[in-house]
mmCIF file of C-alpha atoms in Angstrom:
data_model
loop_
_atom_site.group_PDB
_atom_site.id
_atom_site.type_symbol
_atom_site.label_atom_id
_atom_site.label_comp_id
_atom_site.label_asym_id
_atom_site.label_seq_id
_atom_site.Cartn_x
_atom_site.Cartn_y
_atom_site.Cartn_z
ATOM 1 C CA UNK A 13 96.503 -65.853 158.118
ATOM 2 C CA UNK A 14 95.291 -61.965 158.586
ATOM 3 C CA UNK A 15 95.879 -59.573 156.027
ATOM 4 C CA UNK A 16 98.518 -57.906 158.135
ATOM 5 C CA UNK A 17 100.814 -60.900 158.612
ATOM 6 C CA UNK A 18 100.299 -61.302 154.979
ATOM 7 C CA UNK A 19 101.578 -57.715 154.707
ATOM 8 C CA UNK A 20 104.285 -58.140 156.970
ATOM 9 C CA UNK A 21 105.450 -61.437 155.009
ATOM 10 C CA UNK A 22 105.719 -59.484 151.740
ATOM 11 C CA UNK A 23 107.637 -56.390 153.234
ATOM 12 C CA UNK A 24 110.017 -59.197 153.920
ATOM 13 C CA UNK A 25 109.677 -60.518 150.381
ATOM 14 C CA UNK A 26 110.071 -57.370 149.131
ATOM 15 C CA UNK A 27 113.019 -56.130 151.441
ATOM 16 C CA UNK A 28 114.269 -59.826 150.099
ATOM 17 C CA UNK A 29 114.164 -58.654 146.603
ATOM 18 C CA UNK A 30 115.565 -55.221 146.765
ATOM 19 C CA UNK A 31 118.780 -56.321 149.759
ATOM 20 C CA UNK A 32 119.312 -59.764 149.208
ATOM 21 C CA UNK A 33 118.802 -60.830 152.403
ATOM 22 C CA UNK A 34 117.549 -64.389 153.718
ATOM 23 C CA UNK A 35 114.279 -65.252 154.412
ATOM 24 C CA UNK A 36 113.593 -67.231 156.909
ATOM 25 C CA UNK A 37 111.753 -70.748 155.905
ATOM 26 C CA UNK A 38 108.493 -70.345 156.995
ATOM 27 C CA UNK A 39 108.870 -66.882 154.929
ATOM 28 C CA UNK A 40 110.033 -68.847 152.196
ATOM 29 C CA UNK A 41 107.088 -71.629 152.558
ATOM 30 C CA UNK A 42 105.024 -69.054 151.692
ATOM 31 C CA UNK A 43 105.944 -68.311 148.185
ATOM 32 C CA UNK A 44 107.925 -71.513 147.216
ATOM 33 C CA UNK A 45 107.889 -75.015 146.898
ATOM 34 C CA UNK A 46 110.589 -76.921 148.390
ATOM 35 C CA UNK A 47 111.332 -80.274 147.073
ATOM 36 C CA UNK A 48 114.331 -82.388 148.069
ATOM 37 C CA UNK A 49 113.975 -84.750 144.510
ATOM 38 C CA UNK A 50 115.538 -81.783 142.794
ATOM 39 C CA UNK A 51 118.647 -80.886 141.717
ATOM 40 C CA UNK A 52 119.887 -77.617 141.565
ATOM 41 C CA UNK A 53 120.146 -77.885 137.035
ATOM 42 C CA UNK A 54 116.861 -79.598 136.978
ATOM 43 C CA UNK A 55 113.974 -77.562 136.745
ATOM 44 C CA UNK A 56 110.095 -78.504 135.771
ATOM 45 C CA UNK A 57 108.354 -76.006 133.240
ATOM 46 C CA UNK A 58 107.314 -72.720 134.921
ATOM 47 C CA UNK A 59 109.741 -73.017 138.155
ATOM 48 C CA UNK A 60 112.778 -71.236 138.237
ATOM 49 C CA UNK A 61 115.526 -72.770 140.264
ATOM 50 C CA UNK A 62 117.844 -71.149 143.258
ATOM 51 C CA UNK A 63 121.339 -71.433 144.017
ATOM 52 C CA UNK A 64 120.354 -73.888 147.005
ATOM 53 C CA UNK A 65 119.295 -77.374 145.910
ATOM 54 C CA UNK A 66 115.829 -78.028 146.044
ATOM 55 C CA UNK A 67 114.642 -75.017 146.231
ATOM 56 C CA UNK A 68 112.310 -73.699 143.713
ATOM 57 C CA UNK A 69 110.164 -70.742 142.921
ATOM 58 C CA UNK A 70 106.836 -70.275 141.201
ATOM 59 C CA UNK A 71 106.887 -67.511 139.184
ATOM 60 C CA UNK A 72 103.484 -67.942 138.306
ATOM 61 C CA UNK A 73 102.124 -68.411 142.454
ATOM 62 C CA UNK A 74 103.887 -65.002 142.364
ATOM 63 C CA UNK A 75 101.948 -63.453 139.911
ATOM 64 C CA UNK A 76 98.436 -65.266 141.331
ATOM 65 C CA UNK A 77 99.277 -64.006 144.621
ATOM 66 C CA UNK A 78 99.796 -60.541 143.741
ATOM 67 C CA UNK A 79 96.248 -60.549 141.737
ATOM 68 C CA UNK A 80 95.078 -61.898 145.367
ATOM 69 C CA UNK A 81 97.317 -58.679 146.827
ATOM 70 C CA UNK A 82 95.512 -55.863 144.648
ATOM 71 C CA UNK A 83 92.323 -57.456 145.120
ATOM 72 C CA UNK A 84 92.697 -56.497 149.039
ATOM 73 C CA UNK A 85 94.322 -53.802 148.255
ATOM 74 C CA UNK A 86 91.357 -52.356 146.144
ATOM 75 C CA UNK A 87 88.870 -53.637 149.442
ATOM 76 C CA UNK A 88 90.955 -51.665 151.621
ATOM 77 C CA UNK A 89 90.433 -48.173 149.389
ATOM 78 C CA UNK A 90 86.903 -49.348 149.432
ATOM 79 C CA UNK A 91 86.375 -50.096 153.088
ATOM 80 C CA UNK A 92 88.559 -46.416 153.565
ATOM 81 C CA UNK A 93 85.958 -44.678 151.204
ATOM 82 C CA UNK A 94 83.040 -46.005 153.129
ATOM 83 C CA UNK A 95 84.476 -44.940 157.002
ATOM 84 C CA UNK A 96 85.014 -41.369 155.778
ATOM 85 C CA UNK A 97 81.213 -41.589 153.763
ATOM 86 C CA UNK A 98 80.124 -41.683 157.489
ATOM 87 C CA UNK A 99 79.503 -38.092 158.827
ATOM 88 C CA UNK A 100 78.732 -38.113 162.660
ATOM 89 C CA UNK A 101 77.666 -34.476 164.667
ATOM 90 C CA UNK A 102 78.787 -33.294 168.153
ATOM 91 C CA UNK A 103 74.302 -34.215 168.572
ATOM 92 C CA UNK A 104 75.106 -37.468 167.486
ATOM 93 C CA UNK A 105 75.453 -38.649 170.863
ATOM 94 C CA UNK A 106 73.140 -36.746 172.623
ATOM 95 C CA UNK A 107 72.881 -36.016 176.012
ATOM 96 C CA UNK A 108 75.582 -38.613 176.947
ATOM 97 C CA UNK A 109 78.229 -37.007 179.588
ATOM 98 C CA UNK A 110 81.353 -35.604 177.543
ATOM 99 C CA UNK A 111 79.111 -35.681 174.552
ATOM 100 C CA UNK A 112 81.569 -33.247 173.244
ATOM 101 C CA UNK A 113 84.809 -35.232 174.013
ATOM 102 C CA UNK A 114 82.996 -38.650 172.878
ATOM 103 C CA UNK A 115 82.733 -36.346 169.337
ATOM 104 C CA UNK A 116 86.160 -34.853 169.315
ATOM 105 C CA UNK A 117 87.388 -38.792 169.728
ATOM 106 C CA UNK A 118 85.444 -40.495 167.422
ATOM 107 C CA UNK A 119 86.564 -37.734 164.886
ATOM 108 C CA UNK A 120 89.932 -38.081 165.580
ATOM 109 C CA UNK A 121 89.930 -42.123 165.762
ATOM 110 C CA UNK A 122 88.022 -42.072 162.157
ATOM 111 C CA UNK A 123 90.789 -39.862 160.878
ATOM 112 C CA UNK A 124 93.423 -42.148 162.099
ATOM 113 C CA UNK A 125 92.229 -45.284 160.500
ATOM 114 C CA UNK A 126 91.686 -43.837 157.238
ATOM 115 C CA UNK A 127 95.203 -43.027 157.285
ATOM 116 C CA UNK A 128 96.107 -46.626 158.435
ATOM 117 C CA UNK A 129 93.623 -47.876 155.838
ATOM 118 C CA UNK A 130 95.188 -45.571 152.906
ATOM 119 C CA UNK A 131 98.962 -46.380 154.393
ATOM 120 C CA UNK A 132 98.233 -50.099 153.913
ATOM 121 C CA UNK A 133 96.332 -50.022 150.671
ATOM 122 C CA UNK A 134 99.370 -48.462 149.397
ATOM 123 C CA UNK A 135 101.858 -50.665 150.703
ATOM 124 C CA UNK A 136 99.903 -53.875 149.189
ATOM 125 C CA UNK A 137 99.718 -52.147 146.012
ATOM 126 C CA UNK A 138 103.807 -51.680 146.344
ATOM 127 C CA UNK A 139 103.864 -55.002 147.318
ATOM 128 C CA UNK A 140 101.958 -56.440 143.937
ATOM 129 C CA UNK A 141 104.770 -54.402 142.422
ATOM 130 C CA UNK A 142 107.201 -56.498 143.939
ATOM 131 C CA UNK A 143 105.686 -59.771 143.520
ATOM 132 C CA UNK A 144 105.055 -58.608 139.846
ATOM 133 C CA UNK A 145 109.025 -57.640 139.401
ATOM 134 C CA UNK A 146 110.085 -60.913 141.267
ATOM 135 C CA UNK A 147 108.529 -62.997 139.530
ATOM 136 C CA UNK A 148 109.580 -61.527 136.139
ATOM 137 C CA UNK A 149 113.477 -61.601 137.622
ATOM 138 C CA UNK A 150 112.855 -65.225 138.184
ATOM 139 C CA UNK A 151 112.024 -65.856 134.759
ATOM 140 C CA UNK A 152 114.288 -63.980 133.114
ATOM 141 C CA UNK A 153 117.274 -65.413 135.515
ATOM 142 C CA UNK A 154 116.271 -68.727 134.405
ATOM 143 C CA UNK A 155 116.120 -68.625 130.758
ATOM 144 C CA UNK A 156 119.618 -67.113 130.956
ATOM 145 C CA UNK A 157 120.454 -69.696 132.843
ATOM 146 C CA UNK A 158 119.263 -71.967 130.435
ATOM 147 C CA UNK A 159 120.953 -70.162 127.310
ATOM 148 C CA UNK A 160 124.132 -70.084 128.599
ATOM 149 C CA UNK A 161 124.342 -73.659 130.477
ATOM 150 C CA UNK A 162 121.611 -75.581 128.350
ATOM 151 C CA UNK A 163 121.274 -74.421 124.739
ATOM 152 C CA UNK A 164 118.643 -71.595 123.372
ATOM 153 C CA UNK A 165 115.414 -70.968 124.774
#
């Protein structure tokens, strides 16, 4: 999977987490573990269940993904750092035809992935947010769950 469906996946996730909306399963394969053997009050240490039987979140593949997440995230400020360490000049490409135009392109194409690289180091970093924020919802959700329906945590 490429960095940018992974990106795509979690803008879901996170759109998931701040509307409510559904995910679609294949989005939801990718951050939980569905298991028909379980019932929706029965729940194995460090899962937390959903209203929908057999359906069950890791809080804790939440978490390890979004140390995976910043990871990138912190390659992608690096990689950005490197492109604009590169310094090019109109006699870079000598006698070429358009030597000028090849310049003015290059210039403007470096500029524009910087941006893109910036833009998406920033939305991964929102996106360990997220994960970070879900996962700790999950938790909490379930040892209230627990209190009220199963005795103290």
């Amino acid at each position: 999977m490429t960095l940018l469906s992974q990106c795509a996946i979690f803008i879901a996730v996170l759109t998931y987490h701040h509307t409510g909306s559904l995910l679609s399963r294949r989005q939801k394969g990718l951050m939980v573990r569905v298991s028909t053997a379980v019932t929706p009050n029965a729940t194995t240490k460090g899962e937390a269940a959903m209203a929908d039987p057999g359906f069950k979140v890791q809080p804790a593949a939440l978490t390890t993904y979004g140390h995976v997440t910043q990871t990138q995230s912190e390659h992608l400020s690096t990689i950005r750092w490197k492109l604009a360490s590169i310094t090019l000049k109109s006699s870079d490409f000598g006698h070429l035809p358009n030597a000028q135009h090849l310049f003015d392109e290059y210039h403007l194409h470096a500029t524009a992935e910087q941006q893109n690289l910036s833009d998406l180091a920033d939305i991964l970093s929102d996106v360990v947010t997220g994960l970070g924020h879900t996962a700790h919802t999950y938790v909490n959700s379930e040892k209230d769950v627990t209190t009220v329906y199963g005795g103290a945590t």
